[in-house]
Coordinates of C-alpha atoms in Angstrom, one line a residue:
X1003 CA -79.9 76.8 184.6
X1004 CA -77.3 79.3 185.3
X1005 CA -77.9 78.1 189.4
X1006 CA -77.1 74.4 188.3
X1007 CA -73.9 75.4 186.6
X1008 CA -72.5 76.9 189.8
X1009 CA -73.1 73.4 191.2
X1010 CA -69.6 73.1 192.4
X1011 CA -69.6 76.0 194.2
X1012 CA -72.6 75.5 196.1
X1013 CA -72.1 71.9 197.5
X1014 CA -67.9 72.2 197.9
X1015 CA -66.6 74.2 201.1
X1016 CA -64.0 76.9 199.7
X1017 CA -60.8 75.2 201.6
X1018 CA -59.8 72.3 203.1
X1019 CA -60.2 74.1 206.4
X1020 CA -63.1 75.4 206.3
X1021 CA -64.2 71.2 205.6
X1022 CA -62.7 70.4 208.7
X1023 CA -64.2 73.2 210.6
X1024 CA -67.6 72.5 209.5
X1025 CA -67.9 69.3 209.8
X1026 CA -66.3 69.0 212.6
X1027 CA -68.9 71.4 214.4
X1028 CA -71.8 70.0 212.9
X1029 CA -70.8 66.5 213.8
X1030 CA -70.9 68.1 217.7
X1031 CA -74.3 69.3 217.1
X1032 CA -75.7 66.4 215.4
X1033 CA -75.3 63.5 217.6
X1034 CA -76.5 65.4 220.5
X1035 CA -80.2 64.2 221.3
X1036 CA -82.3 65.1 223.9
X1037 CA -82.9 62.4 226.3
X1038 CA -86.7 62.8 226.3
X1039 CA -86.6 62.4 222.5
X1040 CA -85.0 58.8 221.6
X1041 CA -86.0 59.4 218.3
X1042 CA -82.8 59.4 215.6
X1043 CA -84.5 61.6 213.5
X1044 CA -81.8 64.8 213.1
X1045 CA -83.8 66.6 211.0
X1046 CA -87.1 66.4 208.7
X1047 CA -89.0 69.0 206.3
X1048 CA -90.9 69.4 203.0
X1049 CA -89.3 70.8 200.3
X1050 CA -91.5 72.6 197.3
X1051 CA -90.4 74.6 194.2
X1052 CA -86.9 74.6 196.1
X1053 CA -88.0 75.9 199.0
X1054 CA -88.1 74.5 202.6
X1055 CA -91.6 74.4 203.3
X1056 CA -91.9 76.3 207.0
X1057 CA -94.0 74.1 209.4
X1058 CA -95.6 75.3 212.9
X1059 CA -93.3 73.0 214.7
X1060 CA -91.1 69.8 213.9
X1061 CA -92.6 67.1 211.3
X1062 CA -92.7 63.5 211.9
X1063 CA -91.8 61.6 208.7
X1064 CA -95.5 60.3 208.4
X1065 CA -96.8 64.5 208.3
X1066 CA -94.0 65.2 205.9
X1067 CA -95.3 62.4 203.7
X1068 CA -98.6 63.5 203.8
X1069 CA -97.9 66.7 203.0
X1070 CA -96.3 65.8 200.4
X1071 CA -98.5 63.4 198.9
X1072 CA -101.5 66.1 199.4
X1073 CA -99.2 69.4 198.3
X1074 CA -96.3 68.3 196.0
X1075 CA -92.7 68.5 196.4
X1076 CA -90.6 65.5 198.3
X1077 CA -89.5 64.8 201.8
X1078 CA -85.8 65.0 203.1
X1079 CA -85.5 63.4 206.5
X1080 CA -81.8 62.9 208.3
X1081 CA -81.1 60.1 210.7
X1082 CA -78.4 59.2 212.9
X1083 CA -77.1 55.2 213.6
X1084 CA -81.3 54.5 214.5
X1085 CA -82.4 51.4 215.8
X1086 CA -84.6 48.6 213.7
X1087 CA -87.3 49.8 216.0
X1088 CA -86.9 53.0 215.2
X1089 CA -86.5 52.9 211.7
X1090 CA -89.2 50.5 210.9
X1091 CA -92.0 53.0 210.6
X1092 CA -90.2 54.7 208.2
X1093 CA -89.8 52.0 206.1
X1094 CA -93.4 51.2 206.3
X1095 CA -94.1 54.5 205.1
X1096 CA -92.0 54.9 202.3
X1097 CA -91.8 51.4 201.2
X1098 CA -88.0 50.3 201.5
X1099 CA -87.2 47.5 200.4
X1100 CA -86.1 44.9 203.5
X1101 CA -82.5 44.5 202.3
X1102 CA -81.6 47.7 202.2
X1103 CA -83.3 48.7 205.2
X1104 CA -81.2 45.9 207.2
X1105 CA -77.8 47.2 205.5
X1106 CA -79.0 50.9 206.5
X1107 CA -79.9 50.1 210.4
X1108 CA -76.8 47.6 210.6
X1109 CA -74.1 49.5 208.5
X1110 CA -70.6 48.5 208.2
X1111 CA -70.8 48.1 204.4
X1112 CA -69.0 49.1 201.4
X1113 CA -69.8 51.7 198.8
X1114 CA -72.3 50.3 196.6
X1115 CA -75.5 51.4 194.6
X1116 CA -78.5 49.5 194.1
X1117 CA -81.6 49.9 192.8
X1118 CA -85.3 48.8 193.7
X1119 CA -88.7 49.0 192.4
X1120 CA -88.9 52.9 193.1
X1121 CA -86.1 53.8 195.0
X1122 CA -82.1 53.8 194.7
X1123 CA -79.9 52.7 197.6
X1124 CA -76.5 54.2 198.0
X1125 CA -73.7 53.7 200.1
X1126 CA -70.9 55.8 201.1
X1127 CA -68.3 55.5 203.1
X1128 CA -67.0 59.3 205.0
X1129 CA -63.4 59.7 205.6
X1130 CA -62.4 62.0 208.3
X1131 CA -58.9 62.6 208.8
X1132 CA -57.7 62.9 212.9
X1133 CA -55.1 65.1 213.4
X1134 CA -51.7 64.3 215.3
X1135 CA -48.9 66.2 216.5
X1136 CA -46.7 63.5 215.8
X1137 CA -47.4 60.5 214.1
X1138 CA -46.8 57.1 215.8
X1139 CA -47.0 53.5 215.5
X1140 CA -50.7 53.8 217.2
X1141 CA -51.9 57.4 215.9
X1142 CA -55.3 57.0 213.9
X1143 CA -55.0 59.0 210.6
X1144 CA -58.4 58.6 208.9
X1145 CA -61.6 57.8 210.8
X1146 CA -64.9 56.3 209.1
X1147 CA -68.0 56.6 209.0
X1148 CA -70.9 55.9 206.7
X1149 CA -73.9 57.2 204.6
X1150 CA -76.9 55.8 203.4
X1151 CA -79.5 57.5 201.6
X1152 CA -82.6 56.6 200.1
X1153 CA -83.5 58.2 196.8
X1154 CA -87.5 58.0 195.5
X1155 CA -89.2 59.9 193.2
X1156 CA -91.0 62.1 196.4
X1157 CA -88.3 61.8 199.6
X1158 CA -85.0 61.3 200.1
X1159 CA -83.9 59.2 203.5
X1160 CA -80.3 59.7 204.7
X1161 CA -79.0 57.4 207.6
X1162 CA -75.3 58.3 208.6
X1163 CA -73.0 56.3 211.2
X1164 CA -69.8 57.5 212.9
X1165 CA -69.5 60.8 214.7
X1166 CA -68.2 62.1 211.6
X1167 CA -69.9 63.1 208.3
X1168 CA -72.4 65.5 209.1
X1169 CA -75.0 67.1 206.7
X1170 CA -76.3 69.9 208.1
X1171 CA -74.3 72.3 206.7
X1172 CA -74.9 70.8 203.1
X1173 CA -78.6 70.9 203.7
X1174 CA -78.2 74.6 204.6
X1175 CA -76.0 75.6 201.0
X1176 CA -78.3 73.6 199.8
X1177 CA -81.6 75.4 200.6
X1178 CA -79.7 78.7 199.9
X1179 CA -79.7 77.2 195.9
X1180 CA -83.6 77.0 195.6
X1181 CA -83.2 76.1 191.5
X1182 CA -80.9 73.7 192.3
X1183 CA -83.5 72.0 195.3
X1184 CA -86.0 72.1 192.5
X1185 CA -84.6 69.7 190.7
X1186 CA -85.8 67.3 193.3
X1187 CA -83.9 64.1 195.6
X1188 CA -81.5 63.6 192.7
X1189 CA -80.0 66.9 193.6
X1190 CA -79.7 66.3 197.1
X1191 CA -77.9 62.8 195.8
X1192 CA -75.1 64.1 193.8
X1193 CA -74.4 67.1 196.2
X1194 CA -73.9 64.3 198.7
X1195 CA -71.9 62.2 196.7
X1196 CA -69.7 65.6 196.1
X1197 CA -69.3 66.3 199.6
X1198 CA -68.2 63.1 199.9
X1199 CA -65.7 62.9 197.7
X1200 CA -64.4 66.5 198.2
X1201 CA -63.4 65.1 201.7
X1202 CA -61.9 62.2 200.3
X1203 CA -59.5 65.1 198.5
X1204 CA -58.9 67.0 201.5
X1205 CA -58.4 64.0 203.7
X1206 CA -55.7 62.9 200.7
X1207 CA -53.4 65.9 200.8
X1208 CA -53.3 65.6 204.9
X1209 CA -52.6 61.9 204.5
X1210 CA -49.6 63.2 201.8
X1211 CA -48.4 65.2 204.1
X1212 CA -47.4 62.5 206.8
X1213 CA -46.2 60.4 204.1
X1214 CA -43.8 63.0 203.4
X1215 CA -42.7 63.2 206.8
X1216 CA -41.7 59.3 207.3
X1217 CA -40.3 59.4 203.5
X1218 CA -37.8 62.5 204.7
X1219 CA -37.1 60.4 207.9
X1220 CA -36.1 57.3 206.1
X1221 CA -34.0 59.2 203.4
X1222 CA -32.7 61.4 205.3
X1223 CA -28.7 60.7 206.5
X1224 CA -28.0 59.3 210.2
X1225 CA -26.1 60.8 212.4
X1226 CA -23.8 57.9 212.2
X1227 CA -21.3 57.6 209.5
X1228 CA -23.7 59.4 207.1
X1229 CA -25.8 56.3 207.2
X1230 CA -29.5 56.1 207.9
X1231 CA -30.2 54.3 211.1
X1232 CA -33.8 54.1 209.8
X1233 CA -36.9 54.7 211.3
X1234 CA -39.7 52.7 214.0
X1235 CA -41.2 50.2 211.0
X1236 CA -44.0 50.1 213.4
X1237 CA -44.9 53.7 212.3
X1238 CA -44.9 52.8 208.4
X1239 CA -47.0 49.5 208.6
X1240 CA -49.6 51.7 210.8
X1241 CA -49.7 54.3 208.3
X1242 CA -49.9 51.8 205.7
X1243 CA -53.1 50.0 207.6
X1244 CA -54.8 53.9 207.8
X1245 CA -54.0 54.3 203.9
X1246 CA -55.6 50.8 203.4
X1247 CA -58.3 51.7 205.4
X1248 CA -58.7 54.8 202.9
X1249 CA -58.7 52.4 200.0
X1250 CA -61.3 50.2 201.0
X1251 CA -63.8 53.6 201.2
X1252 CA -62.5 54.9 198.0
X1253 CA -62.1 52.2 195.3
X1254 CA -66.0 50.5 195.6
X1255 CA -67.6 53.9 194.7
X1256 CA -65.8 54.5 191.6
X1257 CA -68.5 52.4 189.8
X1258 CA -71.6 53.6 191.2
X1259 CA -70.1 56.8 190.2
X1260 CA -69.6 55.8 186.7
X1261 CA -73.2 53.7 186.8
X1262 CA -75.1 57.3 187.8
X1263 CA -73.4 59.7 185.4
X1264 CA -73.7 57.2 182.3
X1265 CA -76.6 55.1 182.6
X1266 CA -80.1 56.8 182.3
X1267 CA -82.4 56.4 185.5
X1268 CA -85.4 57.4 186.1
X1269 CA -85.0 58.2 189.6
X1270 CA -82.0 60.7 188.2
X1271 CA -83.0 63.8 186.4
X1272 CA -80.8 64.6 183.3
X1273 CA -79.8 67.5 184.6
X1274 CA -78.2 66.1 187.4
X1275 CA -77.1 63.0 186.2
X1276 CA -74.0 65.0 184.0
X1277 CA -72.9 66.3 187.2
X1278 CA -72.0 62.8 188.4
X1279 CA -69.6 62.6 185.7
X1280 CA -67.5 65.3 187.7
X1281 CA -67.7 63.5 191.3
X1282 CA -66.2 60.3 189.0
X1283 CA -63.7 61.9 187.8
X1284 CA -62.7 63.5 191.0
X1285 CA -63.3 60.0 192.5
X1286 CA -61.0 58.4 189.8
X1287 CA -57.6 60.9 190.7
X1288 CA -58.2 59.8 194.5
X1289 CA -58.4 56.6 193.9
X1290 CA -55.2 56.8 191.9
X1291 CA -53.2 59.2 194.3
X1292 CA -54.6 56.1 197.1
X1293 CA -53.3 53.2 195.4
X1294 CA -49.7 55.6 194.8
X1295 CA -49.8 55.9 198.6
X1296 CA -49.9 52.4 199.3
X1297 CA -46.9 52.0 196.4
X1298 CA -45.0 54.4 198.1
X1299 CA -45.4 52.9 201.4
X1300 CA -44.2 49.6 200.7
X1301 CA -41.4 51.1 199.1
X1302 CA -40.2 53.4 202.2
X1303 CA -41.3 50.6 204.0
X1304 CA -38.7 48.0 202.3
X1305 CA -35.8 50.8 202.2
X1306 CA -36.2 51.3 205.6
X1307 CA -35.8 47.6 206.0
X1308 CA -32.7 47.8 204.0
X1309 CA -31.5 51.0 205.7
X1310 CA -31.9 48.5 209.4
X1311 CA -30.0 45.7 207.4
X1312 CA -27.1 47.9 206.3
X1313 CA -26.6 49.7 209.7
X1314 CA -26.7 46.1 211.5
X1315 CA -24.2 44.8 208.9
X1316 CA -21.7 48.2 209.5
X1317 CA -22.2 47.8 212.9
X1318 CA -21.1 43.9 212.7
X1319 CA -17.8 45.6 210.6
X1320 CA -16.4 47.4 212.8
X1321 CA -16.8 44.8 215.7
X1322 CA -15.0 42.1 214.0
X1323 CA -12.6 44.8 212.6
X1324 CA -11.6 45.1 216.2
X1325 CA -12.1 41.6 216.9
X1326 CA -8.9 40.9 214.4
X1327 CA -7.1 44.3 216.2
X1328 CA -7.2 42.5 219.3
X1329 CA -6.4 39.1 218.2
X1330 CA -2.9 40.3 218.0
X1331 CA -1.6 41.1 221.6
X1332 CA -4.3 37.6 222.7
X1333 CA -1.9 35.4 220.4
X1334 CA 1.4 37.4 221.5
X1335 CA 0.0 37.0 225.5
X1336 CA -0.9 33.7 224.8
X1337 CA 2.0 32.4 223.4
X1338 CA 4.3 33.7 226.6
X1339 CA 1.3 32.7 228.8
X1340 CA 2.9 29.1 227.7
X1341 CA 4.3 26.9 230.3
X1342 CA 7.2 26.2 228.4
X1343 CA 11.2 25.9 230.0
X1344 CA 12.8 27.7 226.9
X1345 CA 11.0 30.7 225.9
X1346 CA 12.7 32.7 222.7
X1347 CA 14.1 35.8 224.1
X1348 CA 13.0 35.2 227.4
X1349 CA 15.8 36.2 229.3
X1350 CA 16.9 38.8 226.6
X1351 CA 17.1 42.4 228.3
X1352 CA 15.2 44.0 224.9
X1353 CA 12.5 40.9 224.7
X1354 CA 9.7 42.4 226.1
X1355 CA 9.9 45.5 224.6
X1356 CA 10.8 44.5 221.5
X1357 CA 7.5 42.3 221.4
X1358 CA 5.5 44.8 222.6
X1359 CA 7.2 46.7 219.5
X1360 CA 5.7 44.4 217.6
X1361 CA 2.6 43.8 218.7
X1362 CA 1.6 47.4 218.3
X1363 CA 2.9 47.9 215.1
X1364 CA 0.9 45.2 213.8
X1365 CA -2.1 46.5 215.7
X1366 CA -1.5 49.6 213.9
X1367 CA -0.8 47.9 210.5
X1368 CA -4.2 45.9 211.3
X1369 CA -6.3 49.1 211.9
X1370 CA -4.9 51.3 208.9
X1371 CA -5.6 48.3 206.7
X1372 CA -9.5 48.4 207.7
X1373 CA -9.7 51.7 207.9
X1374 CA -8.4 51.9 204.2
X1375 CA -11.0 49.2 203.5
X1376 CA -14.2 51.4 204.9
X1377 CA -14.7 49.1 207.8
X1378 CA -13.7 51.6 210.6

């Protein structure tokens, strides 16, 4: 037991980095095939007593089976986005149930568990965040992909779509734990479901970080009169739709989580099935610091709004303030504009100067008064 309580450490990269770099690289080396080989089969071996049974060359799911129907132990086999051609022998072979196998060759669905005669289902959404130099109103922030995997009492099926989402490097900290292995598919399903989630995390605190950005942006004071001219709302509502997008992979998992670590099954051994507790929780604070995001966004989002509305509004100030500035000389040229015989002071020597006295002083008056009044 004392491999099972390290559990954490073995299926959770050290750093958020090292995620990134990992799966990043395995994604690369996954979804490269060799033309000659159409097959979607990534990888497929026997695993005994925790140990990856060595074979002479590569298995086809139908020898794994056999082997371990004859020998003992349970089948993992990896598949990337296969065809319904492709994947129905396999289905044959293990006996999937129909439904499933057209939500696992069609994908696009949300997190969910189900269970069947003698085999779990299980859905899960991979979040991989893209990085950006800056962000704008058409940068992607999270990228998804998804992965499906069959649990049964001897194999363990995993189909993944997306470029992202790789398990090859789990699969190898996995088969460096053989006591954890031991414990059979169940094992394989909760270190999945960790790795999952641990991205979620990681993907969180980058996804934090750009909402920081546009939150410093939109608080931060303008250039002009210490006011905020705001920022492209364009860039918000996209960051908002990414977040969303976030969401919808996050919140459906919460309760298979909660069904797996509380309600005995018979597919999950006991020793595993505490574990799932921990991915819940985990699962629970993301799903919390999510729906805070999308809080938060509609809240920079509307005080940015506001910020626009009160910049338009100073803006419209200080043009009428000069509007009634210049009102002023237009009356005064107006009225001597006038076709009119007998003017007031028209042939006075001081007239003009006198009104032009006048006019400017009231300008002047005019200005000070608005100025005084914050609308220049």
């Amino acid at each position: 037991m004392s491999m099972i309580r390290d559990l954490r450490a073995v299926v959770r990269p050290s750093s958020r980095e090292s995620l990134r770099k990992t799966t990043s690289t395995s994604a690369s080396y996954d979804t490269t095939r060799d033309p000659a080989t159409p097959s979607a089969v990534v990888d497929c071996a026997v695993y005994r007593d925790g140990a990856r049974v060595q074979s002479a060359g590569p298995l086809t799911p139908q020898e794994a089976m056999r082997q371990v129907r004859r020998d003992g132990g349970f089948v993992w086999i990896g598949l990337h986005e296969p065809t319904e051609a492709e994947f129905a022998g396999i289905a044959r072979e293990f006996g999937l149930h129909p439904l499933a196998v057209e939500d696992a060759v069609q994908a696009h669905q949300r997190p969910k568990l189900e269970r069947y005669d003698d085999s779990l289902f299980t859905v899960f959404k991979t979040i991989h965040y893209v990085e950006h130099d800056r962000l704008t109103a058409t940068s992607e922030v999270v990228e998804t992909g998804e992965v499906m995997c069959f649990t049964g009492g001897d194999f363990f099926i995993t189909v993944r779509h997306g470029g992202q989402g790789s398990l090859r490097a789990l699969r190898h900290r996995l088969q460096d734990d053989p006591e954890l292995l031991a414990k059979g598919p169940s094992a394989v399903l909760h270190s999945i479901a960790d790795h999952v989630v641990d991205g979620y995390i990681a993907v969180a605190d980058a996804v934090q970080d750009d909402i920081d950005e546009v939150e410093t942006e939109v608080f931060s004071p303008g250039r002009r009169g210490g006011v905020s001219r705001g920022v492209d709302s364009a860039r918000i509502y996209q960051l908002k739709r990414e977040v969303l997008e976030f969401k919808r992979a996050v919140a459906p998992l919460l309760r298979p989580m909660q069904l797996l670590s509380e309600r005995p099954m018979r597919l999950v051994d006991p020793d595993i099935q505490k574990y799932f507790r921990d991915v819940a929780d985990h699962l629970a604070r993301v799903q919390e610091q999510v729906v805070g995001f999308d809080e938060l966004l509609n809240s920079i989002l509307q005080a940015n709004l506001a910020q626009a509305s009160v910049a338009q509004n100073e803006d419209m100030r200080k043009i009428t303030a000069w509007a009634a500035i210049i009102a002023v000389p237009t009356m005064v040229c107006g009225v001597y504009g006038m076709n009119f015989k007998y003017m007031p002071e028209l042939h006075w020597k001081y007239g003009y100067p006198v009104i032009m006295g006048i006019t400017v002083a009231l300008c002047l008056g005019i200005h000070r008064t608005l100025k005084r009044n914050g609308w220049l």
